[in-house]
GROMACS .gro file of C-alpha atoms in nm:
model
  355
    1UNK     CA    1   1.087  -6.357  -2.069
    2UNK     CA    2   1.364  -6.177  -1.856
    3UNK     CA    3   1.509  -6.380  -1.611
    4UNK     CA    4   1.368  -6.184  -1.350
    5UNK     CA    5   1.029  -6.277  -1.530
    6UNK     CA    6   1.131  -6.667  -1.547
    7UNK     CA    7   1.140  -6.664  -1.135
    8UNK     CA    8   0.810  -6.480  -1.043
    9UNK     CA    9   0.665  -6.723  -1.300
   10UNK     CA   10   0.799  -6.972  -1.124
   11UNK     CA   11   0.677  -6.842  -0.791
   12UNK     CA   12   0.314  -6.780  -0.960
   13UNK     CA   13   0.353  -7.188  -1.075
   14UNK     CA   14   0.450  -7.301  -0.745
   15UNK     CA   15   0.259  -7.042  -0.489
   16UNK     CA   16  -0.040  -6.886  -0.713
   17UNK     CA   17  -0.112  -6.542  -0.844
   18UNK     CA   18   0.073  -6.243  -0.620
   19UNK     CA   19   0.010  -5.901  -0.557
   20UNK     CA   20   0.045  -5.585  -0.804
   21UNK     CA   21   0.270  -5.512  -0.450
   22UNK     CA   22   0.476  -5.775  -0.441
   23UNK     CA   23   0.515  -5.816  -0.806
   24UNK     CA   24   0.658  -5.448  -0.791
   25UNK     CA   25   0.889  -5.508  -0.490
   26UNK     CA   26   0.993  -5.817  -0.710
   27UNK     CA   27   1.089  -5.590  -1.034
   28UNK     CA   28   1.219  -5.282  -0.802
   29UNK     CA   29   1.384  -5.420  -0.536
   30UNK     CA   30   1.528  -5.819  -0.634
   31UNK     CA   31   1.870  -5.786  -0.510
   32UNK     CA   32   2.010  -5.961  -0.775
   33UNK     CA   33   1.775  -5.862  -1.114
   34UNK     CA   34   1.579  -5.590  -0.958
   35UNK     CA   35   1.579  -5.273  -1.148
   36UNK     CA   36   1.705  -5.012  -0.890
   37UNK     CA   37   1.930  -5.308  -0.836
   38UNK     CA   38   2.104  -5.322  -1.203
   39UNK     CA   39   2.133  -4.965  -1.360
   40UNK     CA   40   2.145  -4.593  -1.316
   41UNK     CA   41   1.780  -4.514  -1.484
   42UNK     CA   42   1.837  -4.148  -1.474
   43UNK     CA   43   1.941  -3.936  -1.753
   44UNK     CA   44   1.948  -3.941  -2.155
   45UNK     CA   45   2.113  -4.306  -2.138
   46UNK     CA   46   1.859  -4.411  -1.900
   47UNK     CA   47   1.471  -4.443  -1.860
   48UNK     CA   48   1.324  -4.131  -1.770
   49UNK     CA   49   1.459  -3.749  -1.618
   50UNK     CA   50   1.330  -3.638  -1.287
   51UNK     CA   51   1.294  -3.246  -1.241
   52UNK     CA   52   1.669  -3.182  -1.057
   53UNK     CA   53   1.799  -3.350  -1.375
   54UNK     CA   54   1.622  -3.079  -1.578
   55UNK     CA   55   1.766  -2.815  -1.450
   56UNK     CA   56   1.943  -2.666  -1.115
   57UNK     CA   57   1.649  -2.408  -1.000
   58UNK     CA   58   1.443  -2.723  -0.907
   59UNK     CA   59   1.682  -2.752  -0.612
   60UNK     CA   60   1.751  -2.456  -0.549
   61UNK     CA   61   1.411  -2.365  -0.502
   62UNK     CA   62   1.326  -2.596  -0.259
   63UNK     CA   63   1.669  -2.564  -0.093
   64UNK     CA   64   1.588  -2.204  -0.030
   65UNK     CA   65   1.209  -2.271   0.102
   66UNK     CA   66   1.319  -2.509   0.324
   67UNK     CA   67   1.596  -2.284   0.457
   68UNK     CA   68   1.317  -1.997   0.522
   69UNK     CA   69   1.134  -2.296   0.719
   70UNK     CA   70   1.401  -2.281   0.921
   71UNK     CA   71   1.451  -1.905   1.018
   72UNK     CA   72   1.088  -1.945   1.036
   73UNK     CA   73   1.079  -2.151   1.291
   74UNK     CA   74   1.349  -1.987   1.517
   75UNK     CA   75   1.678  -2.115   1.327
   76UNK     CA   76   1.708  -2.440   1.546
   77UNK     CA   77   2.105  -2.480   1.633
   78UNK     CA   78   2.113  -2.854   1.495
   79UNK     CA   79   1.874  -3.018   1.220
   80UNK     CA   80   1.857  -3.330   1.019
   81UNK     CA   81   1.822  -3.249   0.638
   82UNK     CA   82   1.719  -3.557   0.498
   83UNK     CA   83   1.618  -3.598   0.135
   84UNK     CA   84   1.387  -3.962   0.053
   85UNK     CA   85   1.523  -4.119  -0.243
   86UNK     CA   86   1.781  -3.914  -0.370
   87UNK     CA   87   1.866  -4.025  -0.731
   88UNK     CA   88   2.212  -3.936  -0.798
   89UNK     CA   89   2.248  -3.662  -0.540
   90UNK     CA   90   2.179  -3.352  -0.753
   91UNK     CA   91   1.897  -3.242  -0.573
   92UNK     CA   92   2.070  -3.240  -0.246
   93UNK     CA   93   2.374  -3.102  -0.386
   94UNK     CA   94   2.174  -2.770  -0.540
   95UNK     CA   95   1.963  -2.730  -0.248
   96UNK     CA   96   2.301  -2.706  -0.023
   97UNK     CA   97   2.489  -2.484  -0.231
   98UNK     CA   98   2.173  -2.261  -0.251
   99UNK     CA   99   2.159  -2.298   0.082
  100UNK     CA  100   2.498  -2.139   0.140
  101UNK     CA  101   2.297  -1.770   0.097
  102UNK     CA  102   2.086  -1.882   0.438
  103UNK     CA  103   2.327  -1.782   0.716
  104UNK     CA  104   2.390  -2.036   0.988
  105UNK     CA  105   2.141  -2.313   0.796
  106UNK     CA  106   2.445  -2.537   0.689
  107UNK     CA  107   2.655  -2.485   1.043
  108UNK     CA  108   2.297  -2.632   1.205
  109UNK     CA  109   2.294  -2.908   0.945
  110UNK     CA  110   2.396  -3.289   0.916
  111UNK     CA  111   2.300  -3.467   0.586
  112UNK     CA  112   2.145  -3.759   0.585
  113UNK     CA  113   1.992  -3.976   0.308
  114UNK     CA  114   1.761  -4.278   0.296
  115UNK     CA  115   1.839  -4.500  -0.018
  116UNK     CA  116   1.760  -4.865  -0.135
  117UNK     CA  117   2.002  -4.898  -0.441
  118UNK     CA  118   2.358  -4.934  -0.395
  119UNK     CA  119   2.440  -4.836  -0.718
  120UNK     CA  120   2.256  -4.490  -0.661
  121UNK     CA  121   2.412  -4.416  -0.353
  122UNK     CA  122   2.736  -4.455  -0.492
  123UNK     CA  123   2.643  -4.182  -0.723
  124UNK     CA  124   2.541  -3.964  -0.440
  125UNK     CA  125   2.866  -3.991  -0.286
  126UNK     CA  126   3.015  -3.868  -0.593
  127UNK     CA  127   2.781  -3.544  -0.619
  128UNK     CA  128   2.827  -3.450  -0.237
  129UNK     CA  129   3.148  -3.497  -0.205
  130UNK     CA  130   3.331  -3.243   0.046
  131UNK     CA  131   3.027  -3.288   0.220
  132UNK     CA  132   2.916  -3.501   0.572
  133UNK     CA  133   2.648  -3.712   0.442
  134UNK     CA  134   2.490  -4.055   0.663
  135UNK     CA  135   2.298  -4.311   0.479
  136UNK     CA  136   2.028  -4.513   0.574
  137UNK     CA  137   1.813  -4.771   0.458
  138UNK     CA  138   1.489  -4.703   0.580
  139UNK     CA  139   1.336  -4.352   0.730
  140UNK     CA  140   1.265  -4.503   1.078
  141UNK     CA  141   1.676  -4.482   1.052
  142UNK     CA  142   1.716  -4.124   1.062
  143UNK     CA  143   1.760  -3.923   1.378
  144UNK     CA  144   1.521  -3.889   1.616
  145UNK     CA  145   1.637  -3.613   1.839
  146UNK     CA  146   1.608  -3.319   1.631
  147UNK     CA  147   1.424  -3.104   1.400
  148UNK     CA  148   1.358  -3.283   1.102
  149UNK     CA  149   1.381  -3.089   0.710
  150UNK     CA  150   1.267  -3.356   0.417
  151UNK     CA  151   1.248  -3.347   0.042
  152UNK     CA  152   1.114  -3.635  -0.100
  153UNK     CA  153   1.094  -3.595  -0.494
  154UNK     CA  154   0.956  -3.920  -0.703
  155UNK     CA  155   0.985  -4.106  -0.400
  156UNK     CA  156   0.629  -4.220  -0.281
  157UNK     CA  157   0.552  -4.296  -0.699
  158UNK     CA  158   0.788  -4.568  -0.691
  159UNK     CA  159   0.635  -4.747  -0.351
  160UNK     CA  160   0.441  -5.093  -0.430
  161UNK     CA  161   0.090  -5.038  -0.471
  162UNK     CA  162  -0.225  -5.291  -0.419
  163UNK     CA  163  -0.509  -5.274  -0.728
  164UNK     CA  164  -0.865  -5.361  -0.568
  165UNK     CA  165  -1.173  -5.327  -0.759
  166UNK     CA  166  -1.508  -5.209  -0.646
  167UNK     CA  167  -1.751  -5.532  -0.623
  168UNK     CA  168  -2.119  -5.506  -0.481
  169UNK     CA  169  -2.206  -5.398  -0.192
  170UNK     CA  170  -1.908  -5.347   0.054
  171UNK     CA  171  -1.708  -5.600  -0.126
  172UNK     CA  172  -1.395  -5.570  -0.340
  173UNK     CA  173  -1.170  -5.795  -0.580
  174UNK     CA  174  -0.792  -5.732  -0.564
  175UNK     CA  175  -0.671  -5.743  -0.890
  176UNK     CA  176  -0.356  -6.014  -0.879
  177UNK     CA  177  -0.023  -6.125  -1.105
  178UNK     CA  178  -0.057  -6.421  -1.234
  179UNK     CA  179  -0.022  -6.699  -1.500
  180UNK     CA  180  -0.237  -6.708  -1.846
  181UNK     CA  181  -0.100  -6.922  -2.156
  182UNK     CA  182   0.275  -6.914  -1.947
  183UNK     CA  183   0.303  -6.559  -1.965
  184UNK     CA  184   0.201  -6.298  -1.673
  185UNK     CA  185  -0.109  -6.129  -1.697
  186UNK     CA  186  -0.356  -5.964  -1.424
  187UNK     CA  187  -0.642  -6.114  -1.275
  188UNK     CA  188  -0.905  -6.051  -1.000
  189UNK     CA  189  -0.906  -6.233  -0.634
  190UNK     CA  190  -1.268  -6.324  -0.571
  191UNK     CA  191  -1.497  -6.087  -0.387
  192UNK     CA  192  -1.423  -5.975   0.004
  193UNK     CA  193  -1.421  -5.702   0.252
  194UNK     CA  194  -1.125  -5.458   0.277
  195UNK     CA  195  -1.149  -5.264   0.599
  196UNK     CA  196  -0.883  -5.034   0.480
  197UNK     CA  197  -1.102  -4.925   0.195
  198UNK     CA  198  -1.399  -4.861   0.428
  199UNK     CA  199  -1.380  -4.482   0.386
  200UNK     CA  200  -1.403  -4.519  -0.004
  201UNK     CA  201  -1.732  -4.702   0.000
  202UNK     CA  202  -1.902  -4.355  -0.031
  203UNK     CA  203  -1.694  -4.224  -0.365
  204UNK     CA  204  -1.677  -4.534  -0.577
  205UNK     CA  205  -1.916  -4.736  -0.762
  206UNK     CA  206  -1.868  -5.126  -0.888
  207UNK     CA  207  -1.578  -5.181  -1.161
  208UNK     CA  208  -1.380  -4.914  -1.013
  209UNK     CA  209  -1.027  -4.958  -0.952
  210UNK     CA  210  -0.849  -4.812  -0.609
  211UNK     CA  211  -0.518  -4.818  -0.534
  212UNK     CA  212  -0.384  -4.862  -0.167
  213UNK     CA  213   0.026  -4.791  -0.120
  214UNK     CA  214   0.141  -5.041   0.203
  215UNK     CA  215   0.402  -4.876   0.294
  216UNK     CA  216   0.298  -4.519   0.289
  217UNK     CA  217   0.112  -4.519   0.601
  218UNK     CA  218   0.406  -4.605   0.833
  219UNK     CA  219   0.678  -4.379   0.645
  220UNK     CA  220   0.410  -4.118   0.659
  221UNK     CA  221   0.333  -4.095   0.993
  222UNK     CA  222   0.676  -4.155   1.089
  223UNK     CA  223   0.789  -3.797   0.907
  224UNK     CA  224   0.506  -3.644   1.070
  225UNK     CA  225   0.527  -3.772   1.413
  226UNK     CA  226   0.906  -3.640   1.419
  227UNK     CA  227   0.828  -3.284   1.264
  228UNK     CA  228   0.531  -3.266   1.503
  229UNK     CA  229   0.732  -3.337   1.784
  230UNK     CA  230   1.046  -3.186   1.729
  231UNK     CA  231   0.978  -2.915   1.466
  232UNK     CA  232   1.107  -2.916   1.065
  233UNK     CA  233   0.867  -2.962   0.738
  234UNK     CA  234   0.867  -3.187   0.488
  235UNK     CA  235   0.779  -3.101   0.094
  236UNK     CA  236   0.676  -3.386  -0.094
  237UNK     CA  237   0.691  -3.354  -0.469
  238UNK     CA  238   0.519  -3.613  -0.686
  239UNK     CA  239   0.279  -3.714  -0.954
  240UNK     CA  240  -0.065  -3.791  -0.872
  241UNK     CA  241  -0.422  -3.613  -0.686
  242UNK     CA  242  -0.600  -3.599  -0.356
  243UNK     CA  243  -0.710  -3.959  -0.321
  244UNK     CA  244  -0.647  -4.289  -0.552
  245UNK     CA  245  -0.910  -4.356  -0.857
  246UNK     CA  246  -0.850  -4.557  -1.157
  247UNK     CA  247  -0.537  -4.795  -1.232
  248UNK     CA  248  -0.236  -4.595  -1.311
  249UNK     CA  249   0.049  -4.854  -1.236
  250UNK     CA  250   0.275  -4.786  -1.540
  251UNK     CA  251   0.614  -4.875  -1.677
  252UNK     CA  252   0.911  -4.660  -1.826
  253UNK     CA  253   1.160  -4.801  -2.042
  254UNK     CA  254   1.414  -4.549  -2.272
  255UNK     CA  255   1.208  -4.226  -2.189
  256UNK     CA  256   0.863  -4.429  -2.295
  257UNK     CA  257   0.606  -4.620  -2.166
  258UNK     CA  258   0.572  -4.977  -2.161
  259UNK     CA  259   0.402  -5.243  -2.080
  260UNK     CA  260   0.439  -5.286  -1.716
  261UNK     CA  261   0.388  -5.711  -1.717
  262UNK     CA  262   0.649  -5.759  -2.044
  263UNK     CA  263   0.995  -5.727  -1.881
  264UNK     CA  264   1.054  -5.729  -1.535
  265UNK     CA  265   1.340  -5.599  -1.349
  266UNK     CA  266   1.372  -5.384  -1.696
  267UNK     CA  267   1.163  -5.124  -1.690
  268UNK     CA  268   1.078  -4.865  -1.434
  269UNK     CA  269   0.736  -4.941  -1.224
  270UNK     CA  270   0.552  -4.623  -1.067
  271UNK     CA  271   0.209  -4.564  -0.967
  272UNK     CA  272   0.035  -4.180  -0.912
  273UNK     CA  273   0.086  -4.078  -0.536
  274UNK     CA  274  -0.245  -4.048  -0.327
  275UNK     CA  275  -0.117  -3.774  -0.114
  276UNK     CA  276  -0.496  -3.736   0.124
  277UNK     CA  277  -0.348  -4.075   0.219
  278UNK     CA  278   0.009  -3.874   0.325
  279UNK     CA  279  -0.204  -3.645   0.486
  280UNK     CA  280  -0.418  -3.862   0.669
  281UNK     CA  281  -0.185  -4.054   0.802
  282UNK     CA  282   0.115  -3.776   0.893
  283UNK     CA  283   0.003  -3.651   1.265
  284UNK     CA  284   0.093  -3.276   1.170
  285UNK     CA  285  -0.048  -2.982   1.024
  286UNK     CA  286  -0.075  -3.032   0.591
  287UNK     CA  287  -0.094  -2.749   0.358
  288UNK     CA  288  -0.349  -2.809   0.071
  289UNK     CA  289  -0.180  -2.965  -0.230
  290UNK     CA  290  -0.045  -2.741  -0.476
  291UNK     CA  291   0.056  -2.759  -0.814
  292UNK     CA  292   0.453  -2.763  -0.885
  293UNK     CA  293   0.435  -2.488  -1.156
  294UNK     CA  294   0.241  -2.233  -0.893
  295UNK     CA  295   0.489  -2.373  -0.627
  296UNK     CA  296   0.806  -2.297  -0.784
  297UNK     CA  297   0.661  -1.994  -0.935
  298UNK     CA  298   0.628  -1.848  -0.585
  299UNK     CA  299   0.929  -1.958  -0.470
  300UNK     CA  300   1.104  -1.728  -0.741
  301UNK     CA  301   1.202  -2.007  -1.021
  302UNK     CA  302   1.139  -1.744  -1.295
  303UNK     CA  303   1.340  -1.448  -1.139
  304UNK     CA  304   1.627  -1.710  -1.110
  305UNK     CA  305   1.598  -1.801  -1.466
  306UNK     CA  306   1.627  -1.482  -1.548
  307UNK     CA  307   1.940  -1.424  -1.359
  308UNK     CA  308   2.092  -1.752  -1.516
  309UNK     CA  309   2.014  -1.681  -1.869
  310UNK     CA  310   2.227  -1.381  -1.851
  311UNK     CA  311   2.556  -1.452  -2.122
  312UNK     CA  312   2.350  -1.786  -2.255
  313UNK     CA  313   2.322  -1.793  -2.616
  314UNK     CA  314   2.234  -2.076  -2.902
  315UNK     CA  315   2.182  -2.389  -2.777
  316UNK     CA  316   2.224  -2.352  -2.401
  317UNK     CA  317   1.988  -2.097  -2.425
  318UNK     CA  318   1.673  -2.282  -2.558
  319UNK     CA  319   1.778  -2.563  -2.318
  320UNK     CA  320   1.750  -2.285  -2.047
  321UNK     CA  321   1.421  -2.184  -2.151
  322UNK     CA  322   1.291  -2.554  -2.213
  323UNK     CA  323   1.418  -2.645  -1.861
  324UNK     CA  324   1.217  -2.350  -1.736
  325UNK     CA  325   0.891  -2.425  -1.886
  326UNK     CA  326   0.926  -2.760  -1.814
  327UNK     CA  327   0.928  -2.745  -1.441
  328UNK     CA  328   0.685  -2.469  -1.419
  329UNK     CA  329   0.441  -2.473  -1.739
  330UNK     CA  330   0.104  -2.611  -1.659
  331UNK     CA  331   0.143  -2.832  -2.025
  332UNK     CA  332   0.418  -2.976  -1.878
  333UNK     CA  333   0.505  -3.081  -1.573
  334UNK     CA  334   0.353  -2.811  -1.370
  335UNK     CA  335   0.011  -2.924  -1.301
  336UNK     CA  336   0.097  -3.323  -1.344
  337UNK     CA  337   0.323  -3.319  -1.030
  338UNK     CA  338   0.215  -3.125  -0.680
  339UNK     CA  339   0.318  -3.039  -0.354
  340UNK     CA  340   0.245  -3.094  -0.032
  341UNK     CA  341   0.395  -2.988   0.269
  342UNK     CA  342   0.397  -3.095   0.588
  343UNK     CA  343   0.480  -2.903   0.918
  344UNK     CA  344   0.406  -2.857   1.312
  345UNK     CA  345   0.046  -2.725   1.426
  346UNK     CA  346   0.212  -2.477   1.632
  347UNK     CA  347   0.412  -2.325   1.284
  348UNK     CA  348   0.376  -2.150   0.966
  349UNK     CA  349   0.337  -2.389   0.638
  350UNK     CA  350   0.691  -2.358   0.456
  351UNK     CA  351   0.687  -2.067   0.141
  352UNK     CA  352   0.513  -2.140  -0.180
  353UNK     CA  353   0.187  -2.370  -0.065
  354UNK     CA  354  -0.119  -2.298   0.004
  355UNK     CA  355  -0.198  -2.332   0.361
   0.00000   0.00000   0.00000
């Protein structure tokens, strides 16, 4: 057992079976063993590659729709770009340089970032440097006095989520971290009412499994409220559907899947995004959720590979055209991961969704 493990089986000794939530918070978050805590996870010599990793047009795509939000909306004189979760900065570092071809969009722009791992952000400082950049910790941090333009890619996946389990009649069973023959192992709570689940009553049957994210609600409505009030969008880009079914907590170690209970604070925790929940809880106009391939493809990603293979040969070439078709091809990640923007009632959805 990691040590990380040794103390939550402690905790489960002393206190009783936790959450799937806190158990997550526990692996992601421990200041000392947590995951996001201990490591870089990105890249070949980590445990998994998110899509600005792959390749440059990712952020320049999104860079560039954002930027026509923008003239869209009357080119505000000051903004807050803020990006949720930012990895090692190379998303926000290809959307601003892209962003250079959007005249006046960086001169009305301050950078700001909300991340939770030191390490990361030390990263980030690295990739933007020459650039004015404010960190936060949390999104109620950023700004509140201005139009607000967010990207928040594999952010809302790696949230702590609650398991509950359909019981009979209105009931349900949270499904719970604790102790069997010293080692961790899941469980169910015994059988009560979940007011927050009331609205699923209708679309599930006994034994199924629905998954509520805690903190989405607040971090949700506070990026709508602002853009509501004070004008911006927000594109969320993520893995996952149009409500929560089935258990899909799951754990990356060395670009594979593992098994999310066998070493904490090791391994990467995530659970699929239920973005109707983003949506019903954002108070601003949503465009329906749309697939990242048809997204990007609208946005131009294969006229810009096109320009960008030009002089590639060999090797970089067929790393070109993998990073192409990975983004965008529907066997890939183009129809796993989706989009959904968000925007004021009184504007025009940002390019590339489907209002």
């Amino acid at each position: 057992m990691t040590p990380l493990g040794a103390r939550i089986a402690a905790r489960i000794a002393a206190e009783g079976p936790i959450s799937v939530a806190d158990y997550m918070a526990e692996c992601l978050l421990h200041p000392e063993f947590g995951y996001y805590a201990t490591r870089d996870p990105l890249g070949a010599a980590g445990d998994f590659i998110t899509a600005p990793e792959i390749s440059q047009m990712f952020g320049e795509m999104l860079g560039l729709a954002l930027g026509q939000a923008w003239a869209d909306q009357g080119a505000p004189a000051r903004i807050v770009l803020a990006e949720l979760g930012p990895g090692r900065g190379t998303l926000m570092a290809d959307m601003l340089r892209s962003l250079r071809a959007v005249p006046g969009f960086l001169d009305a722009a301050k950078v700001h970032l909300v991340e939770a791992s030191p390490r990361l952000a030390a990263r980030q400082r690295e990739a933007l440097q020459g650039h004015d950049v404010v960190w936060h910790d949390a999104v109620s941090d950023l700004p509140r006095d201005a139009p607000l333009f967010l990207v928040a890619n594999e952010f809302f996946d790696a949230l702590p989520i609650r398991q509950f389990m359909r019981a009979e009649g209105t009931d349900w069973r949270e499904r719970r971290v604790g102790l069997r023959d010293g080692r961790l192992a899941l469980g169910l709570a015994g059988p009560a009412p979940q007011p927050a689940l009331a609205h699923r009553l209708d679309d599930t049957a006994p034994g199924e499994v629905v998954e509520l994210c805690p903190a989405l609600p607040a971090i949700a409505a506070e990026i709508g409220a602002r853009i509501e009030r004070n004008g911006g969008a927000a594109l969320i880009l993520d893995y996952g559907g149009w409500g929560s079914r089935g258990d899909t907590l799951q754990a990356v170690a060395a670009h594979g899947f593992a098994d999310p209970l066998a070493a904490p604070g090791e391994a990467d925790l995530t659970a699929h995004v239920d973005f109707e929940a983003i949506a019903r809880a954002a108070p601003c106009a949503h465009a329906r959720l749309t697939p990242q391939g048809v997204f990007l493809e609208r946005l131009g990603i294969t006229a810009r590979a096109r320009l960008l293979v030009r002089g590639l040969t060999g090797a970089a070439l067929e790393s070109h055209v993998a990073a192409h078709r990975r983004l965008a091809h529907p066997d890939e990640m183009g129809t796993l991961f989706k989009c959904l923007a968000l925007y004021p009632s009184r504007a025009a959805p940002p390019p590339g969704v489907d209002p």
